[in-house]
Amino acid sequence: MTNTQVHPLLPLLPRPSHYLGTEVNAETKEPDDGFLRWGLAFPDLYEVGMSHLGLKILYHILNRNSGIWAERVFAPPPEAAEIMRAHQTPLSTLESRTPLADLDILGFSLTHELCYTTVLYMLDLAKIPFRSTQRDSTWPLIIAGGGACVNPEPMAPFFDLFVIGDGEEVILELSHEIIRGKQNQASREDILDKLGYIPGIYIPEHFHRSGSGHIARSPTSETRQVEKRVVADLNQTPFPSRQIVPFGQAVHDRFTLEIARGCTRGCRFCQAGMTMRPVRERSLARLDELLQSGLDSTGFEELSFLSLSTGDFSQLEALFSQSLARCQEEQVAISLPSLRVGSLNPHLMHCMATLRRTGATLAPEAGSQRLRNVINKGISQQALLEHTRDLFANGWKRLKLYFMIGLPTETYDDLHAIYDLCLQVLDTAGADKKKIQLTASIALFVPKPHTPFQWEPQDDVQTAGQKISFLQGLFRKPKNLTLRWHDPSMSSIEGVFSRGDSSLARAVEEAYAQGDILTSWHEHFDFSVWEEVLTPQDIQAWLKAREPDADLPWAHINCGVRPSFLLQEREKARQEAMTPDCRYQGCSRCGVCTLPREGSELARQEQTRAIRPVVNQYQRDQEGEHRPLPPDRSKETWEQKTNSLVLEYEKKGPAAFLSQLELQTVFERLFRRAALPLSFSRGFHPMPRLSFGRALPVGVSSEEETCLVGLRRPCPFPDVCAHLNQFSVPGLIFTRAHEVQSGYKLNQPRYEHYALCFQLSPRQGEHELERWMEIAQAEKWTVVRQTKKGARQVDLRSRLYAVEVQPPDGVIITFDWDPGYLNPLFFVHSLHPDLDPRAFSLTKIIRLSVSACRPPTPE
Ligand code: SF4
């Protein structure tokens, strides 16, 4: 396989590693084996999509099924899309490069409202018609799931069906129904009819809409409420430990362990808190099993205990206790991404401080206690200040606080309270106050469906802008206090679609036609496009309050929480009254669970299962007596360096497209998977001691690269290359290894040999070789090179020690870097400025033979 066969456009694409599909734990099957072919599409860039837990879970569940193959596809950045369009290459899956139109099912994750035009962008790149009415049985079923589907209406005309709620069980039931339908050669309509009976599946074409786009209230034989799907017990549900290890940095680049699902704290603005009820925790035994196998099979240096409210996990201290020894030993950071104030006691903070540290964030949401009561946040000023005091005392120097503006009943006094609270938080650092970096991050409140605030108005862009200006005036000092805010115009578009109906599908199409994609990225967001397709008056209208008896576009979606409960909570908000967490203080009868004297709102599922909270214990262990934690492995253990390992390796095929930065992470994780006893640097953020030879340009292969690894004890593996190769990625092959004394340094060689091979017609190849023959005989080869300091003349000939032309298609170049190193590709581009990057390969070699002058062959 040549480089260009890895992906036809790989040498042309920016960040080519994002199109390889050869990451550790990616699933490859035989395309012709009759699988039901799924594409799991994420309407955002690779680095965002690779961070999404839902995609990891579905990928794992589908692929462990022998009759199904699920692959990934992400939205390419606009520069890459332009290249694909120019070369008429449709968007395809990562693992097998199957065009999306050839799949059976294409499932999009709709995590938020600002990804809607990106869905159309991906369909367009795949040459799939947008509207479900334009697609017949020859097209894949286009489906969606994810948090934004609790109001699917703005996207309803584009999708054949939506999965509402937990997807683990539904996707298999759906897959098997489609397999059966295909075997029986059933029509698309017949298959959809059958799928409509699966709880959790919403098929838009089975529902009637009024002219305005609202779902008709009068039920027909086909119209009924769609229940969200609930997985009753997470311990019985598959969870991926072999998560794909991304190339390059994903936004959340770590092993994600979902410790619990659902939250019953009852924050009145929080959609996930209302729609993902009830709370279900995984058991400690299951979590330990997943953690151990997850770190073994991924090599991640960071681990995240994920849930909507991690600090509320009833056995967080016990979970830490069982996880700490391994994390200390291997310097794996533990991140707790959604911590509530007061949910991490000083004892646990101290434990976290013994690991690689991650940033600290807290979400008071409102500055004043009054407003925190309105939103049912349930945290006191005193608890917040105690929490930050403990954080600073345990060495944290950076803290981010999240707030919302525009909340119901908010006044300017509440806004001022945000600033006052930040000053008080800084004071909790005592004498270190000036060393702390505190950031207040402000977002505009967006009323969300299925919450007590679903009827409330949203601030328009102008009002939100005035509030931000007011805060900017306050936050001028002190210097170590920073104000950041989310663009209110972006939030207004989110607000429109969050409570919108199917009439908005037209606006999604028009905005896409005007170039809107990747709407949540500041560099791509253009508010004027939306003002044009929606008009400013329309935007204002969608942001207005709704009457409690209004016909809401999402009324046919049943998330289990009764509308009467939401209204009751709205009333309590106005009275600044709190509703306690039902986990610890009794059920508030929201309607989700099957209770002894009252049925669940999810009546169809209630017939077959108990829907109820599943907690490990009904009191949080972090509030009581602290259990003894394992002894802190002293720093000397992992900072120790007894010797080093010099590793020689080949970097070929797909691995040639990894950048040096990506390669460092690939190596660190590979060594962790292989259980090499790595030695770590000292400091706040210990790093393994790795050093490399000269960086190889992206797209250039090598037969001999070198890396030096610091070890804290002698290497325990007799044949270390064979051992490492078991854990490596395709194209990265270890060839030689030897141990050296601590203190050994890698030398940069003065001479390096490269093979340049043209993949052109014989006549064209001959023509390109003639240029090298001329260069070989010339005394000087002066070109202009752009540097940071401007254009510079440089003599490339002085760096050519030898040039050996090897007809019909190759040349061996020996570089002499004594006058200074330059990127070897610069020589090729200087001599062949118009040459397509796919028409040659460049390989660093050690043998000066013709056989070396061949395109690289990936494993
Ligand atoms: S029904 Fe009761 S126990 Fe269940 S989530 Fe709602 S309030 Fe909590």
Tab-separated table of C-alpha atoms in Angstrom, residues 51-326:
chain	number	residue	atom	x	y	z
A	51	SER	CA	-14.322	13.537	23.029
A	52	HIS	CA	-17.990	12.571	22.994
A	53	LEU	CA	-18.894	9.752	25.357
A	54	GLY	CA	-22.167	8.866	23.608
A	55	LEU	CA	-20.320	8.112	20.389
A	56	LYS	CA	-17.804	5.904	22.232
A	57	ILE	CA	-20.621	3.945	23.898
A	58	LEU	CA	-22.595	3.360	20.691
A	59	TYR	CA	-19.450	2.448	18.718
A	60	HIS	CA	-18.620	-0.174	21.311
A	61	ILE	CA	-22.132	-1.638	21.610
A	62	LEU	CA	-22.688	-1.894	17.850
A	63	ASN	CA	-19.268	-3.345	17.067
A	64	ARG	CA	-19.397	-6.055	19.731
A	65	ASN	CA	-22.345	-7.416	17.747
A	66	SER	CA	-21.118	-9.869	15.132
A	67	GLY	CA	-23.611	-8.800	12.432
A	68	ILE	CA	-22.876	-5.072	12.623
A	69	TRP	CA	-19.975	-2.812	11.702
A	70	ALA	CA	-20.091	0.776	12.959
A	71	GLU	CA	-17.548	3.310	11.761
A	72	ARG	CA	-16.941	6.967	12.558
A	73	VAL	CA	-17.250	10.104	10.487
A	74	PHE	CA	-16.635	13.692	11.553
A	75	ALA	CA	-17.192	17.035	9.881
A	76	PRO	CA	-14.055	18.038	7.994
A	77	PRO	CA	-12.856	21.642	8.354
A	78	PRO	CA	-13.811	23.874	5.387
A	79	GLU	CA	-10.305	23.702	3.832
A	80	ALA	CA	-10.491	19.906	3.757
A	81	ALA	CA	-14.047	19.978	2.371
A	82	GLU	CA	-12.887	22.233	-0.451
A	83	ILE	CA	-10.199	19.686	-1.379
A	84	MET	CA	-12.745	16.821	-1.265
A	85	ARG	CA	-15.132	18.743	-3.493
A	86	ALA	CA	-12.372	19.717	-5.944
A	87	HIS	CA	-11.421	16.050	-6.300
A	88	GLN	CA	-15.045	14.843	-6.330
A	89	THR	CA	-14.395	12.636	-3.328
A	90	PRO	CA	-17.560	12.157	-1.226
A	91	LEU	CA	-17.380	12.172	2.553
A	92	SER	CA	-16.604	8.667	3.764
A	93	THR	CA	-16.164	6.687	6.972
A	94	LEU	CA	-12.800	6.742	8.712
A	95	GLU	CA	-12.176	3.019	9.141
A	96	SER	CA	-12.962	1.688	5.653
A	97	ARG	CA	-13.401	4.923	3.662
A	98	THR	CA	-16.881	3.815	2.591
A	99	PRO	CA	-18.870	6.707	1.076
A	100	LEU	CA	-21.680	7.592	3.510
A	101	ALA	CA	-24.330	7.078	0.842
A	102	ASP	CA	-23.349	3.363	0.670
A	103	LEU	CA	-24.123	2.687	4.352
A	104	ASP	CA	-27.331	1.183	5.755
A	105	ILE	CA	-27.717	3.662	8.616
A	106	LEU	CA	-26.151	7.040	9.222
A	107	GLY	CA	-26.663	8.089	12.853
A	108	PHE	CA	-25.920	11.674	13.893
A	109	SER	CA	-25.232	12.778	17.467
A	110	LEU	CA	-27.196	15.982	18.031
A	111	THR	CA	-25.659	17.275	21.230
A	112	HIS	CA	-26.704	20.923	20.883
A	113	GLU	CA	-28.656	23.199	18.578
A	114	LEU	CA	-25.659	24.907	16.953
A	115	CYS	CA	-24.663	21.808	15.015
A	116	TYR	CA	-27.743	21.775	12.758
A	117	THR	CA	-26.233	23.340	9.632
A	118	THR	CA	-23.203	21.060	10.031
A	119	VAL	CA	-25.528	18.056	9.637
A	120	LEU	CA	-26.552	19.406	6.236
A	121	TYR	CA	-22.899	20.133	5.414
A	122	MET	CA	-21.994	16.483	6.041
A	123	LEU	CA	-25.006	15.201	4.061
A	124	ASP	CA	-24.052	17.551	1.242
A	125	LEU	CA	-20.425	16.340	1.218
A	126	ALA	CA	-21.797	12.789	1.094
A	127	LYS	CA	-24.183	13.753	-1.744
A	128	ILE	CA	-27.224	12.608	0.267
A	129	PRO	CA	-30.507	14.570	-0.163
A	130	PHE	CA	-31.356	16.626	2.923
A	131	ARG	CA	-35.086	16.018	3.428
A	132	SER	CA	-36.392	12.574	4.345
A	133	THR	CA	-39.160	13.000	1.730
A	134	GLN	CA	-36.428	13.162	-0.961
A	135	ARG	CA	-34.940	9.805	0.026
A	136	ASP	CA	-36.249	6.361	-0.873
A	137	SER	CA	-35.060	2.856	0.131
A	138	THR	CA	-31.851	3.249	-1.879
A	139	TRP	CA	-30.498	5.767	0.642
A	140	PRO	CA	-29.278	4.939	4.129
A	141	LEU	CA	-31.699	5.619	6.980
A	142	ILE	CA	-30.665	8.991	8.396
A	143	ILE	CA	-31.262	9.022	12.136
A	144	ALA	CA	-30.314	11.098	15.176
A	145	GLY	CA	-29.915	10.773	18.917
A	146	GLY	CA	-28.430	12.910	21.682
A	147	GLY	CA	-29.403	15.636	24.122
A	148	ALA	CA	-30.869	18.080	21.576
A	149	CYS	CA	-33.395	15.465	20.375
A	150	VAL	CA	-35.710	16.181	23.304
A	151	ASN	CA	-37.043	18.856	20.963
A	152	PRO	CA	-36.425	17.256	17.564
A	153	GLU	CA	-38.845	19.463	15.607
A	154	PRO	CA	-36.482	22.004	13.956
A	155	MET	CA	-34.597	19.061	12.409
A	156	ALA	CA	-37.597	16.730	11.969
A	157	PRO	CA	-37.889	17.167	8.167
A	158	PHE	CA	-34.293	15.947	7.671
A	159	PHE	CA	-34.357	12.734	9.680
A	160	ASP	CA	-36.108	9.422	9.175
A	161	LEU	CA	-36.192	8.858	12.907
A	162	PHE	CA	-34.874	10.093	16.248
A	163	VAL	CA	-33.792	8.084	19.269
A	164	ILE	CA	-34.988	9.827	22.429
A	165	GLY	CA	-33.180	9.084	25.699
A	166	ASP	CA	-30.621	6.360	26.449
A	167	GLY	CA	-29.467	4.739	23.214
A	168	GLU	CA	-27.784	1.524	24.389
A	169	GLU	CA	-30.756	-0.802	24.005
A	170	VAL	CA	-32.635	1.005	21.248
A	171	ILE	CA	-29.829	0.921	18.699
A	172	LEU	CA	-29.616	-2.846	18.848
A	173	GLU	CA	-33.395	-3.336	18.683
A	174	LEU	CA	-33.452	-0.941	15.741
A	175	SER	CA	-30.512	-2.676	14.024
A	176	HIS	CA	-32.087	-6.106	14.341
A	177	GLU	CA	-35.424	-4.851	13.003
A	178	ILE	CA	-33.622	-3.375	9.975
A	179	ILE	CA	-31.650	-6.584	9.403
A	180	ARG	CA	-34.946	-8.518	9.466
A	181	GLY	CA	-36.561	-5.997	7.120
A	182	LYS	CA	-33.685	-6.228	4.660
A	183	GLN	CA	-33.781	-10.024	4.717
A	184	ASN	CA	-37.513	-9.857	3.920
A	185	GLN	CA	-36.944	-7.128	1.337
A	186	ALA	CA	-39.377	-4.912	3.220
A	187	SER	CA	-39.958	-1.380	1.975
A	188	ARG	CA	-38.617	1.673	3.810
A	189	GLU	CA	-42.182	2.488	4.953
A	190	ASP	CA	-42.738	-1.016	6.333
A	191	ILE	CA	-39.439	-0.916	8.209
A	192	LEU	CA	-40.283	2.503	9.681
A	193	ASP	CA	-43.737	1.259	10.699
A	194	LYS	CA	-42.151	-1.551	12.709
A	195	LEU	CA	-39.510	0.742	14.218
A	196	GLY	CA	-42.231	3.125	15.401
A	197	TYR	CA	-43.319	0.550	17.994
A	198	ILE	CA	-39.942	0.506	19.757
A	199	PRO	CA	-40.067	2.725	22.894
A	200	GLY	CA	-37.700	5.652	22.461
A	201	ILE	CA	-38.077	5.960	18.670
A	202	TYR	CA	-39.750	9.014	17.160
A	203	ILE	CA	-40.597	8.904	13.472
A	204	PRO	CA	-41.530	12.441	12.348
A	205	GLU	CA	-43.514	11.331	9.310
A	206	HIS	CA	-45.896	9.396	11.577
A	207	PHE	CA	-47.026	12.661	13.190
A	208	HIS	CA	-49.217	15.423	11.839
A	209	ARG	CA	-48.107	19.030	11.802
A	210	SER	CA	-50.176	22.176	11.486
A	211	GLY	CA	-49.224	24.729	8.834
A	212	SER	CA	-47.057	26.598	11.364
A	213	GLY	CA	-44.978	23.509	11.983
A	214	HIS	CA	-46.503	22.620	15.365
A	215	ILE	CA	-47.435	19.001	16.053
A	216	ALA	CA	-51.205	18.609	15.804
A	217	ARG	CA	-52.679	17.943	19.229
A	218	SER	CA	-55.525	15.715	18.121
A	219	PRO	CA	-54.176	12.184	18.127
A	220	THR	CA	-54.775	9.943	15.149
A	221	SER	CA	-54.312	6.200	15.185
A	222	GLU	CA	-50.630	6.770	14.390
A	223	THR	CA	-50.033	9.724	16.694
A	224	ARG	CA	-49.047	9.102	20.257
A	225	GLN	CA	-46.547	10.407	22.762
A	226	VAL	CA	-43.002	9.179	22.326
A	227	GLU	CA	-41.414	8.036	25.570
A	228	LYS	CA	-37.743	8.672	26.155
A	229	ARG	CA	-35.882	5.397	26.614
A	230	VAL	CA	-34.405	4.578	30.008
A	231	VAL	CA	-31.672	2.053	30.725
A	232	ALA	CA	-32.748	0.776	34.123
A	233	ASP	CA	-29.405	-0.492	35.464
A	234	LEU	CA	-26.039	0.782	34.225
A	235	ASN	CA	-24.250	-2.243	35.669
A	236	GLN	CA	-26.080	-4.452	33.198
A	237	THR	CA	-25.273	-2.138	30.280
A	238	PRO	CA	-22.107	-2.499	28.194
A	239	PHE	CA	-19.573	0.306	28.571
A	240	PRO	CA	-16.402	0.685	26.487
A	241	SER	CA	-13.099	0.172	28.255
A	242	ARG	CA	-11.227	-0.139	24.922
A	243	GLN	CA	-11.943	3.482	23.961
A	244	ILE	CA	-10.356	4.777	20.782
A	245	VAL	CA	-7.193	6.755	21.497
A	246	PRO	CA	-7.310	9.843	19.260
A	247	PHE	CA	-4.451	11.154	17.162
A	248	GLY	CA	-3.695	14.754	18.011
A	249	GLN	CA	-5.343	16.448	20.949
A	250	ALA	CA	-9.057	15.876	21.385
A	251	VAL	CA	-10.899	18.524	23.386
A	252	HIS	CA	-11.288	16.012	26.219
A	253	ASP	CA	-8.316	13.782	25.611
A	254	ARG	CA	-8.665	11.180	28.340
A	255	PHE	CA	-10.223	7.911	29.414
A	256	THR	CA	-13.829	8.682	30.254
A	257	LEU	CA	-15.484	6.592	32.907
A	258	GLU	CA	-19.172	7.312	33.330
A	259	ILE	CA	-19.748	6.710	37.026
A	260	ALA	CA	-23.426	7.670	37.081
A	261	ARG	CA	-26.202	8.946	34.840
A	262	GLY	CA	-28.914	11.424	35.753
A	263	CYS	CA	-29.023	14.106	38.421
A	264	THR	CA	-31.813	14.954	40.816
A	265	ARG	CA	-30.361	18.095	42.358
A	266	GLY	CA	-33.158	19.812	40.440
A	267	CYS	CA	-31.477	22.963	39.053
A	268	ARG	CA	-34.429	24.591	37.327
A	269	PHE	CA	-32.558	25.749	34.217
A	270	CYS	CA	-30.848	22.411	33.571
A	271	GLN	CA	-32.264	20.335	30.741
A	272	ALA	CA	-30.014	17.324	31.309
A	273	GLY	CA	-30.950	17.325	35.012
A	274	MET	CA	-34.633	17.035	34.129
A	275	THR	CA	-34.470	14.795	31.060
A	276	MET	CA	-31.908	12.229	32.225
A	277	ARG	CA	-33.650	11.234	35.461
A	278	PRO	CA	-33.576	8.976	37.451
A	279	VAL	CA	-30.077	8.801	38.958
A	280	ARG	CA	-28.324	5.524	38.245
A	281	GLU	CA	-24.864	4.805	39.656
A	282	ARG	CA	-22.403	2.124	38.556
A	283	SER	CA	-21.122	-0.170	41.293
A	284	LEU	CA	-17.595	0.213	42.646
A	285	ALA	CA	-16.672	-3.288	41.471
A	286	ARG	CA	-17.797	-2.561	37.905
A	287	LEU	CA	-16.012	0.794	37.898
A	288	ASP	CA	-12.776	-0.780	39.083
A	289	GLU	CA	-12.969	-3.415	36.365
A	290	LEU	CA	-13.563	-0.715	33.727
A	291	LEU	CA	-10.815	1.551	35.063
A	292	GLN	CA	-8.175	-1.176	35.125
A	293	SER	CA	-8.971	-2.513	31.672
A	294	GLY	CA	-9.476	1.008	30.314
A	295	LEU	CA	-6.037	2.248	31.376
A	296	ASP	CA	-4.442	-1.038	30.214
A	297	SER	CA	-5.945	-0.831	26.751
A	298	THR	CA	-5.657	2.915	26.093
A	299	GLY	CA	-2.607	4.182	27.974
A	300	PHE	CA	-4.322	7.502	28.696
A	301	GLU	CA	-2.508	9.751	31.168
A	302	GLU	CA	-5.762	11.257	32.374
A	303	LEU	CA	-8.961	9.727	33.610
A	304	SER	CA	-12.292	11.419	34.030
A	305	PHE	CA	-14.992	10.307	36.471
A	306	LEU	CA	-17.963	11.539	34.502
A	307	SER	CA	-21.538	12.208	35.493
A	308	LEU	CA	-23.813	15.236	35.562
A	309	SER	CA	-22.754	15.844	39.156
A	310	THR	CA	-19.672	13.774	39.962
A	311	GLY	CA	-19.378	14.989	43.534
A	312	ASP	CA	-22.814	13.529	44.269
A	313	PHE	CA	-21.673	9.978	43.492
A	314	SER	CA	-22.543	8.269	46.758
A	315	GLN	CA	-19.214	6.420	47.047
A	316	LEU	CA	-16.803	8.956	45.604
A	317	GLU	CA	-14.351	8.560	48.457
A	318	ALA	CA	-14.357	4.775	48.123
A	319	LEU	CA	-13.919	5.157	44.357
A	320	PHE	CA	-10.887	7.365	44.936
A	321	SER	CA	-9.554	4.977	47.481
A	322	GLN	CA	-9.649	2.031	45.068
A	323	SER	CA	-8.272	4.038	42.108
A	324	LEU	CA	-5.553	6.088	43.734
A	325	ALA	CA	-2.715	3.572	43.992
A	326	ARG	CA	-2.586	2.896	40.266
